[in-house]
Short mmCIF file of C-alpha atoms (C1' of nucleotides) in Angstrom, two decimals:
data_model
loop_
_atom_site.label_atom_id
_atom_site.label_comp_id
_atom_site.label_asym_id
_atom_site.label_seq_id
_atom_site.Cartn_x
_atom_site.Cartn_y
_atom_site.Cartn_z
CA UNK A 1 -177.53 -69.84 219.00
CA UNK A 2 -177.65 -66.68 217.17
CA UNK A 3 -181.22 -66.51 216.62
CA UNK A 4 -182.01 -66.58 220.42
CA UNK A 5 -179.31 -63.99 220.80
CA UNK A 6 -181.21 -61.77 218.31
CA UNK A 7 -184.53 -62.35 220.00
CA UNK A 8 -183.24 -61.36 223.30
CA UNK A 9 -181.70 -58.36 221.85
CA UNK A 10 -184.84 -57.32 220.18
CA UNK A 11 -186.78 -57.82 223.48
CA UNK A 12 -184.27 -55.54 225.29
CA UNK A 13 -184.22 -53.06 222.49
CA UNK A 14 -188.04 -52.66 222.52
CA UNK A 15 -188.29 -52.46 226.31
CA UNK A 16 -185.43 -49.91 226.44
CA UNK A 17 -186.93 -47.75 223.76
CA UNK A 18 -190.36 -47.66 225.65
CA UNK A 19 -188.53 -46.80 229.01
CA UNK A 20 -186.09 -44.31 227.80
CA UNK A 21 -188.59 -42.40 225.66
CA UNK A 22 -191.06 -42.24 228.49
CA UNK A 23 -188.56 -41.44 231.38
CA UNK A 24 -185.51 -40.09 229.53
CA UNK A 25 -182.03 -41.43 230.49
CA UNK A 26 -182.01 -40.07 234.04
CA UNK A 27 -185.52 -41.51 234.94
CA UNK A 28 -185.03 -44.76 233.23
CA UNK A 29 -184.00 -47.75 235.42
CA UNK A 30 -181.97 -50.65 234.25
CA UNK A 31 -184.25 -52.97 236.55
CA UNK A 32 -187.53 -51.66 234.80
CA UNK A 33 -185.92 -52.38 231.30
CA UNK A 34 -184.95 -55.85 232.43
CA UNK A 35 -188.44 -56.51 233.94
CA UNK A 36 -190.12 -55.11 230.84
CA UNK A 37 -187.91 -57.28 228.59
CA UNK A 38 -188.62 -60.52 230.75
CA UNK A 39 -185.05 -60.99 231.56
CA UNK A 40 -182.34 -60.62 234.40
CA UNK A 41 -180.86 -57.31 234.92
CA UNK A 42 -177.50 -59.00 234.53
CA UNK A 43 -178.20 -60.12 231.22
CA UNK A 44 -178.93 -56.43 230.19
CA UNK A 45 -175.32 -55.64 231.23
CA UNK A 46 -174.02 -58.85 229.44
CA UNK A 47 -175.65 -57.37 225.98
CA UNK A 48 -174.95 -53.76 226.55
CA UNK A 49 -172.17 -53.14 228.98
CA UNK A 50 -173.53 -49.73 230.55
CA UNK A 51 -176.58 -47.83 230.54
CA UNK A 52 -174.84 -45.13 228.41
CA UNK A 53 -174.09 -47.74 225.68
CA UNK A 54 -177.66 -49.17 225.73
CA UNK A 55 -179.00 -45.42 225.47
CA UNK A 56 -176.68 -44.67 222.54
CA UNK A 57 -177.66 -47.86 220.70
CA UNK A 58 -181.45 -47.13 221.12
CA UNK A 59 -181.12 -43.43 220.26
CA UNK A 60 -179.20 -44.19 217.03
CA UNK A 61 -181.80 -46.40 215.83
CA UNK A 62 -184.41 -43.88 216.35
CA UNK A 63 -182.68 -41.14 214.83
CA UNK A 64 -181.55 -43.38 211.64
CA UNK A 65 -185.26 -44.08 211.05
CA UNK A 66 -186.47 -40.39 211.28
CA UNK A 67 -183.51 -39.18 209.09
CA UNK A 68 -184.26 -41.66 206.45
CA UNK A 69 -187.95 -40.60 206.09
CA UNK A 70 -187.08 -37.07 206.09
CA UNK A 71 -184.51 -37.46 203.31
CA UNK A 72 -186.83 -39.25 201.11
CA UNK A 73 -189.70 -36.64 201.69
CA UNK A 74 -187.55 -33.62 200.54
CA UNK A 75 -186.93 -34.61 196.89
CA UNK A 76 -187.00 -32.32 193.75
CA UNK A 77 -190.04 -31.85 191.48
CA UNK A 78 -192.54 -31.61 194.47
CA UNK A 79 -194.35 -28.33 194.77
CA UNK A 80 -194.11 -26.57 198.12
CA UNK A 81 -197.61 -27.15 199.08
CA UNK A 82 -197.17 -30.77 198.44
CA UNK A 83 -194.03 -30.82 200.57
CA UNK A 84 -195.89 -29.24 203.56
CA UNK A 85 -198.63 -31.82 202.97
CA UNK A 86 -196.29 -34.69 202.86
CA UNK A 87 -194.29 -33.47 205.90
CA UNK A 88 -197.15 -32.62 207.99
CA UNK A 89 -198.91 -35.84 207.31
CA UNK A 90 -195.83 -38.07 207.79
CA UNK A 91 -194.68 -36.16 211.20
CA UNK A 92 -198.23 -36.31 212.62
CA UNK A 93 -198.49 -39.94 212.12
CA UNK A 94 -194.79 -40.73 213.40
CA UNK A 95 -195.32 -38.37 216.42
CA UNK A 96 -198.83 -39.75 217.32
CA UNK A 97 -197.19 -43.29 217.30
CA UNK A 98 -194.23 -42.06 219.46
CA UNK A 99 -195.71 -39.07 221.42
CA UNK A 100 -192.78 -38.82 223.96
CA UNK A 101 -190.18 -38.33 221.16
CA UNK A 102 -189.90 -34.72 220.94
CA UNK A 103 -189.73 -34.18 224.41
CA UNK A 104 -187.23 -36.99 224.94
CA UNK A 105 -184.96 -35.54 222.24
CA UNK A 106 -185.27 -32.02 223.74
CA UNK A 107 -184.43 -33.37 227.11
CA UNK A 108 -181.42 -35.52 226.12
CA UNK A 109 -179.96 -32.82 223.87
CA UNK A 110 -179.78 -30.65 226.78
CA UNK A 111 -178.43 -33.30 229.04
CA UNK A 112 -175.86 -34.74 226.72
CA UNK A 113 -175.51 -32.85 223.44
CA UNK A 114 -172.60 -34.78 222.23
CA UNK A 115 -174.39 -38.12 222.25
CA UNK A 116 -177.35 -36.60 220.37
CA UNK A 117 -175.35 -34.87 217.75
CA UNK A 118 -173.23 -37.93 216.98
CA UNK A 119 -176.73 -39.59 216.48
CA UNK A 120 -177.69 -36.68 214.27
CA UNK A 121 -174.46 -36.87 212.14
CA UNK A 122 -174.61 -40.68 211.70
CA UNK A 123 -178.28 -40.01 210.40
CA UNK A 124 -176.72 -37.45 207.93
CA UNK A 125 -179.14 -34.82 208.85
CA UNK A 126 -177.40 -31.88 206.93
CA UNK A 127 -179.22 -28.70 206.78
CA UNK A 128 -176.98 -26.96 204.30
CA UNK A 129 -178.07 -29.38 201.59
CA UNK A 130 -181.50 -28.98 202.80
CA UNK A 131 -182.01 -25.22 202.97
CA UNK A 132 -180.47 -24.04 199.81
CA UNK A 133 -182.65 -25.87 197.34
CA UNK A 134 -185.67 -25.00 199.70
CA UNK A 135 -184.85 -21.29 199.45
CA UNK A 136 -184.61 -21.41 195.72
CA UNK A 137 -187.75 -23.53 195.38
CA UNK A 138 -189.67 -20.81 197.58
CA UNK A 139 -188.23 -18.01 195.25
CA UNK A 140 -189.20 -19.85 192.24
CA UNK A 141 -192.85 -20.15 193.48
CA UNK A 142 -193.03 -16.56 194.26
CA UNK A 143 -192.93 -16.99 198.07
CA UNK A 144 -190.85 -14.15 199.49
CA UNK A 145 -190.16 -15.66 202.96
CA UNK A 146 -187.10 -16.66 204.85
CA UNK A 147 -186.81 -20.59 204.36
CA UNK A 148 -185.86 -20.72 208.01
CA UNK A 149 -189.01 -19.15 209.03
CA UNK A 150 -190.95 -21.36 206.77
CA UNK A 151 -189.30 -24.64 208.07
CA UNK A 152 -189.19 -23.67 211.81
CA UNK A 153 -192.79 -22.41 211.71
CA UNK A 154 -194.18 -25.30 210.31
CA UNK A 155 -192.21 -27.79 212.30
CA UNK A 156 -193.22 -25.89 215.44
CA UNK A 157 -197.07 -26.30 214.62
CA UNK A 158 -196.56 -29.90 213.94
CA UNK A 159 -194.45 -31.02 217.00
CA UNK A 160 -195.35 -28.53 219.89
CA UNK A 161 -199.09 -29.60 220.21
CA UNK A 162 -197.95 -33.37 220.42
CA UNK A 163 -195.13 -32.66 222.73
CA UNK A 164 -197.43 -30.67 224.78
CA UNK A 165 -200.08 -33.36 224.79
CA UNK A 166 -200.57 -33.63 228.46
CA UNK A 167 -201.30 -29.74 228.92
CA UNK A 168 -203.41 -29.49 225.81
CA UNK A 169 -205.48 -32.48 226.57
CA UNK A 170 -206.15 -31.32 230.07
CA UNK A 171 -206.32 -27.68 229.64
CA UNK A 172 -207.87 -27.13 226.11
CA UNK A 173 -209.89 -30.41 225.93
CA UNK A 174 -210.77 -31.17 229.55
CA UNK A 175 -209.32 -34.47 229.66
CA UNK A 176 -211.20 -35.89 226.54
CA UNK A 177 -208.54 -37.90 224.95
CA UNK A 178 -210.47 -38.78 221.81
CA UNK A 179 -211.18 -34.94 221.35
CA UNK A 180 -207.70 -34.17 221.51
CA UNK A 181 -206.53 -37.04 219.15
CA UNK A 182 -209.17 -35.99 216.71
CA UNK A 183 -208.02 -32.42 216.94
CA UNK A 184 -204.32 -33.40 216.31
CA UNK A 185 -205.58 -35.48 213.19
CA UNK A 186 -207.58 -32.47 211.97
CA UNK A 187 -204.38 -30.34 212.15
CA UNK A 188 -203.21 -32.49 209.00
CA UNK A 189 -205.47 -30.33 207.18
CA UNK A 190 -205.40 -27.29 208.98
CA UNK A 191 -201.75 -26.71 209.45
CA UNK A 192 -201.32 -27.09 205.70
CA UNK A 193 -204.09 -24.47 205.19
CA UNK A 194 -202.65 -21.99 207.79
CA UNK A 195 -199.27 -22.22 206.25
CA UNK A 196 -200.43 -21.79 202.56
CA UNK A 197 -202.54 -18.94 203.74
CA UNK A 198 -199.56 -17.21 205.26
CA UNK A 199 -197.37 -18.01 202.24
CA UNK A 200 -200.00 -16.37 200.08
CA UNK A 201 -199.19 -13.07 201.97
CA UNK A 202 -195.42 -13.48 201.09
CA UNK A 203 -196.31 -13.31 197.36
CA UNK A 204 -196.92 -9.80 197.61
CA UNK A 205 -193.74 -8.90 199.13
CA UNK A 206 -190.92 -7.77 197.16
CA UNK A 207 -187.87 -9.96 197.48
CA UNK A 208 -186.15 -9.28 200.71
CA UNK A 209 -182.71 -9.94 202.27
CA UNK B 1 -184.34 -13.24 263.17
CA UNK B 2 -186.96 -13.19 260.42
CA UNK B 3 -184.64 -11.08 258.03
CA UNK B 4 -182.11 -13.64 258.26
CA UNK B 5 -184.67 -16.47 257.69
CA UNK B 6 -186.06 -14.76 254.58
CA UNK B 7 -182.59 -14.13 253.31
CA UNK B 8 -181.71 -17.82 253.47
CA UNK B 9 -185.15 -18.84 252.06
CA UNK B 10 -184.54 -16.45 249.08
CA UNK B 11 -181.14 -17.94 248.46
CA UNK B 12 -182.50 -21.41 248.49
CA UNK B 13 -185.46 -20.50 246.37
CA UNK B 14 -183.16 -18.77 243.69
CA UNK B 15 -180.80 -21.72 243.60
CA UNK B 16 -183.42 -24.38 243.85
CA UNK B 17 -185.11 -22.53 240.66
CA UNK B 18 -181.98 -22.62 238.64
CA UNK B 19 -181.22 -26.23 239.34
CA UNK B 20 -184.69 -27.71 239.03
CA UNK B 21 -185.25 -25.69 235.64
CA UNK B 22 -182.05 -26.95 234.37
CA UNK B 23 -181.97 -30.59 235.46
CA UNK B 24 -185.76 -31.26 236.16
CA UNK B 25 -187.06 -32.92 239.30
CA UNK B 26 -185.28 -36.22 238.87
CA UNK B 27 -181.96 -34.67 237.83
CA UNK B 28 -181.68 -32.02 240.46
CA UNK B 29 -179.64 -32.79 243.32
CA UNK B 30 -180.21 -31.50 247.03
CA UNK B 31 -176.73 -31.24 247.49
CA UNK B 32 -176.18 -28.87 244.35
CA UNK B 33 -179.03 -26.83 245.50
CA UNK B 34 -177.37 -26.32 248.88
CA UNK B 35 -174.09 -25.71 247.35
CA UNK B 36 -175.66 -23.11 244.97
CA UNK B 37 -177.30 -21.49 247.89
CA UNK B 38 -173.93 -21.56 249.85
CA UNK B 39 -175.49 -23.42 252.86
CA UNK B 40 -175.66 -26.92 254.35
CA UNK B 41 -177.74 -29.60 252.96
CA UNK B 42 -179.35 -30.27 256.35
CA UNK B 43 -180.57 -26.81 256.32
CA UNK B 44 -182.36 -27.29 253.03
CA UNK B 45 -184.37 -29.86 254.65
CA UNK B 46 -185.01 -27.64 257.62
CA UNK B 47 -186.57 -24.98 255.51
CA UNK B 48 -188.31 -27.35 253.01
CA UNK B 49 -188.99 -30.76 254.64
CA UNK B 50 -188.70 -32.82 251.30
CA UNK B 51 -187.46 -32.37 247.77
CA UNK B 52 -191.03 -32.74 246.70
CA UNK B 53 -192.19 -29.90 248.89
CA UNK B 54 -189.15 -27.66 247.60
CA UNK B 55 -190.14 -28.41 244.18
CA UNK B 56 -193.87 -27.69 244.50
CA UNK B 57 -192.91 -24.34 246.03
CA UNK B 58 -190.68 -23.34 243.33
CA UNK B 59 -192.97 -24.45 240.60
CA UNK B 60 -195.91 -22.64 242.06
CA UNK B 61 -194.01 -19.39 242.16
CA UNK B 62 -192.92 -19.90 238.64
CA UNK B 63 -196.61 -20.53 237.33
CA UNK B 64 -198.06 -17.76 239.39
CA UNK B 65 -195.83 -15.19 237.62
CA UNK B 66 -196.56 -16.60 234.30
CA UNK B 67 -200.39 -16.81 234.89
CA UNK B 68 -200.31 -13.29 236.00
CA UNK B 69 -198.89 -12.00 232.99
CA UNK B 70 -200.95 -13.93 230.66
CA UNK B 71 -204.07 -12.78 232.27
CA UNK B 72 -203.25 -8.97 232.00
CA UNK B 73 -202.28 -9.51 228.51
CA UNK B 74 -205.75 -10.67 227.15
CA UNK B 75 -207.90 -7.72 227.99
CA UNK B 76 -210.76 -6.43 226.02
CA UNK B 77 -210.46 -3.69 223.56
CA UNK B 78 -207.24 -4.69 222.04
CA UNK B 79 -207.23 -5.75 218.52
CA UNK B 80 -206.20 -9.34 217.26
CA UNK B 81 -203.11 -7.99 215.72
CA UNK B 82 -202.16 -6.15 218.93
CA UNK B 83 -202.74 -9.31 220.98
CA UNK B 84 -200.71 -11.31 218.73
CA UNK B 85 -198.00 -8.49 219.07
CA UNK B 86 -198.21 -8.46 222.72
CA UNK B 87 -198.19 -12.00 223.31
CA UNK B 88 -195.48 -12.89 221.01
CA UNK B 89 -193.27 -10.00 222.43
CA UNK B 90 -193.92 -10.63 225.92
CA UNK B 91 -193.45 -14.48 225.61
CA UNK B 92 -190.15 -14.20 223.42
CA UNK B 93 -188.79 -11.94 226.32
CA UNK B 94 -189.81 -14.29 229.27
CA UNK B 95 -188.52 -17.34 227.39
CA UNK B 96 -185.09 -15.88 226.49
CA UNK B 97 -184.76 -15.26 230.11
CA UNK B 98 -186.00 -18.84 231.17
CA UNK B 99 -185.17 -20.95 227.99
CA UNK B 100 -185.37 -24.02 230.11
CA UNK B 101 -188.75 -23.31 231.15
CA UNK B 102 -190.93 -24.93 228.47
CA UNK B 103 -188.87 -28.03 228.44
CA UNK B 104 -189.01 -28.20 232.19
CA UNK B 105 -192.92 -27.66 232.18
CA UNK B 106 -193.18 -30.55 229.56
CA UNK B 107 -191.21 -32.85 231.49
CA UNK B 108 -192.74 -32.39 234.73
CA UNK B 109 -196.33 -32.48 233.57
CA UNK B 110 -195.49 -35.92 232.14
CA UNK B 111 -193.71 -37.20 235.22
CA UNK B 112 -196.23 -35.82 237.85
CA UNK B 113 -199.40 -34.25 236.23
CA UNK B 114 -201.13 -33.70 239.59
CA UNK B 115 -198.41 -31.54 241.06
CA UNK B 116 -198.37 -29.39 237.80
CA UNK B 117 -202.00 -29.08 237.25
CA UNK B 118 -202.50 -28.05 240.96
CA UNK B 119 -200.11 -25.24 240.10
CA UNK B 120 -202.09 -24.23 236.98
CA UNK B 121 -205.33 -24.37 239.00
CA UNK B 122 -203.74 -22.11 241.69
CA UNK B 123 -202.59 -19.56 238.83
CA UNK B 124 -206.34 -19.78 237.79
CA UNK B 125 -205.56 -20.61 234.21
CA UNK B 126 -208.91 -21.12 232.94
CA UNK B 127 -209.16 -21.83 229.12
CA UNK B 128 -213.17 -21.40 229.07
CA UNK B 129 -212.99 -17.78 230.09
CA UNK B 130 -210.22 -17.39 227.46
CA UNK B 131 -211.57 -19.10 224.42
CA UNK B 132 -215.10 -17.82 224.26
CA UNK B 133 -214.43 -14.08 224.13
CA UNK B 134 -211.37 -14.96 221.59
CA UNK B 135 -213.65 -16.73 219.35
CA UNK B 136 -216.11 -13.69 219.13
CA UNK B 137 -213.52 -11.30 218.66
CA UNK B 138 -211.97 -13.31 215.89
CA UNK B 139 -215.54 -13.35 214.30
CA UNK B 140 -216.20 -10.13 214.68
CA UNK B 141 -212.87 -9.11 212.91
CA UNK B 142 -213.89 -11.39 210.14
CA UNK B 143 -211.28 -14.22 210.82
CA UNK B 144 -213.21 -17.45 210.23
CA UNK B 145 -210.55 -19.51 212.14
CA UNK B 146 -210.95 -21.89 214.92
CA UNK B 147 -209.71 -20.18 217.86
CA UNK B 148 -207.81 -23.21 219.07
CA UNK B 149 -205.79 -23.41 215.87
CA UNK B 150 -205.23 -19.72 216.34
CA UNK B 151 -203.94 -19.90 219.84
CA UNK B 152 -202.06 -23.18 219.54
CA UNK B 153 -200.26 -22.00 216.28
CA UNK B 154 -199.16 -18.91 217.67
CA UNK B 155 -198.04 -20.51 220.92
CA UNK B 156 -196.11 -23.13 218.90
CA UNK B 157 -194.23 -20.91 216.88
CA UNK B 158 -193.08 -18.81 219.93
CA UNK B 159 -192.27 -21.64 222.34
CA UNK B 160 -190.89 -24.53 220.17
CA UNK B 161 -187.86 -22.73 218.42
CA UNK B 162 -186.94 -21.70 222.21
CA UNK B 163 -187.46 -25.10 223.56
CA UNK B 164 -185.51 -26.68 220.99
CA UNK B 165 -182.46 -23.91 221.12
CA UNK B 166 -179.62 -26.66 221.56
CA UNK B 167 -181.05 -28.21 218.30
CA UNK B 168 -181.64 -25.12 216.21
CA UNK B 169 -178.55 -23.30 217.48
CA UNK B 170 -176.32 -26.25 216.30
CA UNK B 171 -178.15 -27.49 213.17
CA UNK B 172 -179.42 -24.26 211.66
CA UNK B 173 -176.83 -21.59 213.01
CA UNK B 174 -173.87 -23.86 213.30
CA UNK B 175 -173.25 -23.25 216.68
CA UNK B 176 -173.21 -19.29 216.46
CA UNK B 177 -175.05 -18.25 219.53
CA UNK B 178 -175.45 -14.74 218.50
CA UNK B 179 -176.97 -15.77 215.26
CA UNK B 180 -179.33 -17.83 216.99
CA UNK B 181 -180.48 -15.12 219.50
CA UNK B 182 -180.78 -12.54 216.94
CA UNK B 183 -182.96 -14.97 214.78
CA UNK B 184 -185.20 -15.47 217.87
CA UNK B 185 -185.47 -11.69 218.36
CA UNK B 186 -186.26 -11.33 214.71
CA UNK B 187 -189.26 -13.62 215.25
CA UNK B 188 -191.07 -11.07 217.34
CA UNK B 189 -191.89 -9.17 214.14
CA UNK B 190 -191.87 -12.40 211.59
CA UNK B 191 -194.26 -14.60 213.67
CA UNK B 192 -196.71 -11.67 213.78
CA UNK B 193 -196.38 -11.11 210.07
CA UNK B 194 -196.81 -14.74 209.53
CA UNK B 195 -199.95 -15.19 211.67
CA UNK B 196 -201.51 -12.04 210.33
CA UNK B 197 -200.73 -13.06 206.70
CA UNK B 198 -202.46 -16.33 207.44
CA UNK B 199 -205.33 -14.67 209.14
CA UNK B 200 -205.98 -12.73 206.03
CA UNK B 201 -206.64 -15.98 204.26
CA UNK B 202 -209.25 -16.91 206.70
CA UNK B 203 -211.14 -13.81 205.89
CA UNK B 204 -212.28 -15.09 202.45
CA UNK B 205 -213.70 -18.19 203.95
CA UNK B 206 -217.33 -18.58 204.75
CA UNK B 207 -218.05 -18.89 208.49
CA UNK B 208 -217.52 -22.51 209.43
CA UNK B 209 -218.21 -24.77 212.17
"C1'" DA C 1 -169.90 -88.18 224.45
"C1'" DT C 2 -167.14 -84.63 226.24
"C1'" DT C 3 -164.93 -80.38 225.98
"C1'" DT C 4 -165.57 -75.49 225.07
"C1'" DT C 5 -168.08 -71.49 224.41
"C1'" DT C 6 -172.03 -68.83 224.95
"C1'" DT C 7 -176.22 -67.37 227.65
"C1'" DT C 8 -178.53 -66.56 231.94
"C1'" DT C 9 -179.02 -66.23 237.01
"C1'" DA C 10 -178.54 -64.89 241.84
"C1'" DA C 11 -175.81 -62.85 245.07
"C1'" DC C 12 -173.13 -59.19 246.05
"C1'" DC C 13 -170.71 -54.49 245.87
"C1'" DA C 14 -169.58 -49.40 245.74
"C1'" DT C 15 -171.66 -45.17 245.14
"C1'" DT C 16 -174.99 -41.96 245.27
"C1'" DT C 17 -178.79 -39.71 247.38
"C1'" DG C 18 -182.74 -38.01 249.95
"C1'" DG C 19 -183.34 -37.69 254.44
"C1'" DT C 20 -182.59 -37.75 259.97
"C1'" DC C 21 -180.33 -36.50 264.30
"C1'" DA C 22 -177.86 -34.62 268.22
"C1'" DA C 23 -175.05 -31.19 269.17
"C1'" DA C 24 -173.30 -26.42 268.57
"C1'" DC C 25 -174.07 -21.66 267.75
"C1'" DT C 26 -177.26 -17.39 267.45
"C1'" DT C 27 -180.99 -14.75 268.47
"C1'" DT C 28 -184.98 -13.50 271.13
"C1'" DT C 29 -187.52 -13.49 275.37
"C1'" DT C 30 -187.81 -13.32 280.11
"C1'" DA D 1 -177.79 -12.81 282.84
"C1'" DA D 2 -180.05 -17.04 282.15
"C1'" DA D 3 -183.31 -19.54 279.86
"C1'" DA D 4 -185.77 -20.56 275.51
"C1'" DA D 5 -186.49 -20.68 270.96
"C1'" DG D 6 -184.75 -20.77 266.43
"C1'" DT D 7 -180.79 -21.72 263.08
"C1'" DT D 8 -176.85 -24.21 261.19
"C1'" DT D 9 -173.67 -27.78 260.93
"C1'" DG D 10 -171.24 -32.49 260.62
"C1'" DA D 11 -171.85 -37.18 261.12
"C1'" DC D 12 -174.60 -40.67 259.89
"C1'" DC D 13 -178.37 -43.84 257.72
"C1'" DA D 14 -181.13 -46.53 254.57
"C1'" DA D 15 -182.72 -47.09 250.27
"C1'" DA D 16 -182.00 -47.12 245.44
"C1'" DT D 17 -179.25 -48.09 241.75
"C1'" DG D 18 -175.67 -49.06 238.03
"C1'" DG D 19 -172.55 -52.60 237.65
"C1'" DT D 20 -169.64 -57.05 238.96
"C1'" DT D 21 -168.75 -61.81 239.56
"C1'" DA D 22 -168.77 -66.57 240.05
"C1'" DA D 23 -171.58 -70.31 239.12
"C1'" DA D 24 -175.14 -72.77 236.67
"C1'" DA D 25 -177.57 -73.90 232.42
"C1'" DA D 26 -177.68 -74.35 227.52
"C1'" DA D 27 -175.58 -74.59 223.04
"C1'" DA D 28 -171.87 -75.54 219.93
"C1'" DA D 29 -167.70 -77.47 218.67
"C1'" DT D 30 -164.57 -81.51 218.85
#
DNA sequence: ATTTTTTTTAACCATTTGGTCAAACTTTTT
DNA sequence: AAAAAGTTTGACCAAATGGTTAAAAAAAAT
């Protein structure tokens, strides 16, 4: 029965996603994934021959979804400020739902770059097509900033405090989970403010190399 | 002979540091550490009874050194701009020498928070004593920004692009290692510029909660 | 209804890995 | 020089883990 098959596969995928993202490829145990999916370990191997294959499958699904959203975000006709707003807003939401994701990607890209970049390629994440128009738009709106700085700085401020949750939560917020989460949500506004203030400074500069 | 003992211990510590930082606690193999130190695996267990103990030892050494430098950086009588400069400069240098460090700490803090925070405590990293004076100084220099935003944003921009090296290097710099490293070094200036431009914006704001 | 195919399970296997132990070798003490 | 203490090694062990296999159970095809 195909329906049953799909159901089992879904259960496995969901369980695997959780375990892989939390423990990484090395730390994840096939037994734990099987338990979480409520099935036998052998069945795991029946559906996805090896751990590697299961991992690749899960990772591709994740990356595809992210690449998709990223693409639809960066369209023409949207002002820089609104792009920053949209980007920060969307990514904080995604990351709050998947707080282990950044850490997970950083890990796996070190452990096994090929697998990860195959995933990126499949998700059609192509920076050339992304940076060129952005550079033009920045110049058009009078911001004389290196587009790489602009993107990387914004990305850093969004991702890092979420990737570093365990540390911030404890060191800055004394273990108060709600205070931490409220703070991250408040960053939806404050990051945009910070970035736009900074961009204002770049307006005064002459066009640079 | 004590000298011999210290030599062996040094060799082990150096090998363990490399392997742990690159592979994490889970991925690290005692055999690999032994090989790298040029000794027998049994000797590893002779010096540090268990993997956990070896790990704790290495981690504490790392954290102590970082906490030390952080402390001496944030002294009174240094302007905000110069603190930003000093901080960015020092941390980019440290991180370029230990590019796996951020990722490593983020990982291990998720895997085993207690061990990590014991290390932090031992290194006397105390945010209360850090944020209060900083908040005063920011106000005194007319920057009406939440000190947490100021610190976290700066920290993010320094750490994230280095933690994410494998991704940036490939996606933004097409695998050109030198281009990537030059870019990171160029950030010593550009991050300070970006932060100070942003701070300029906060000067106009009324004092807020 | 019965044969065939697909799905699921329990038992088992090979390898890896952290860790132990007794013996050998070195250094220090007496 | 002999004994004692400390250091280093190779052989070995138990547990964990990814993966296999043969058989049972369920579903689909005939």
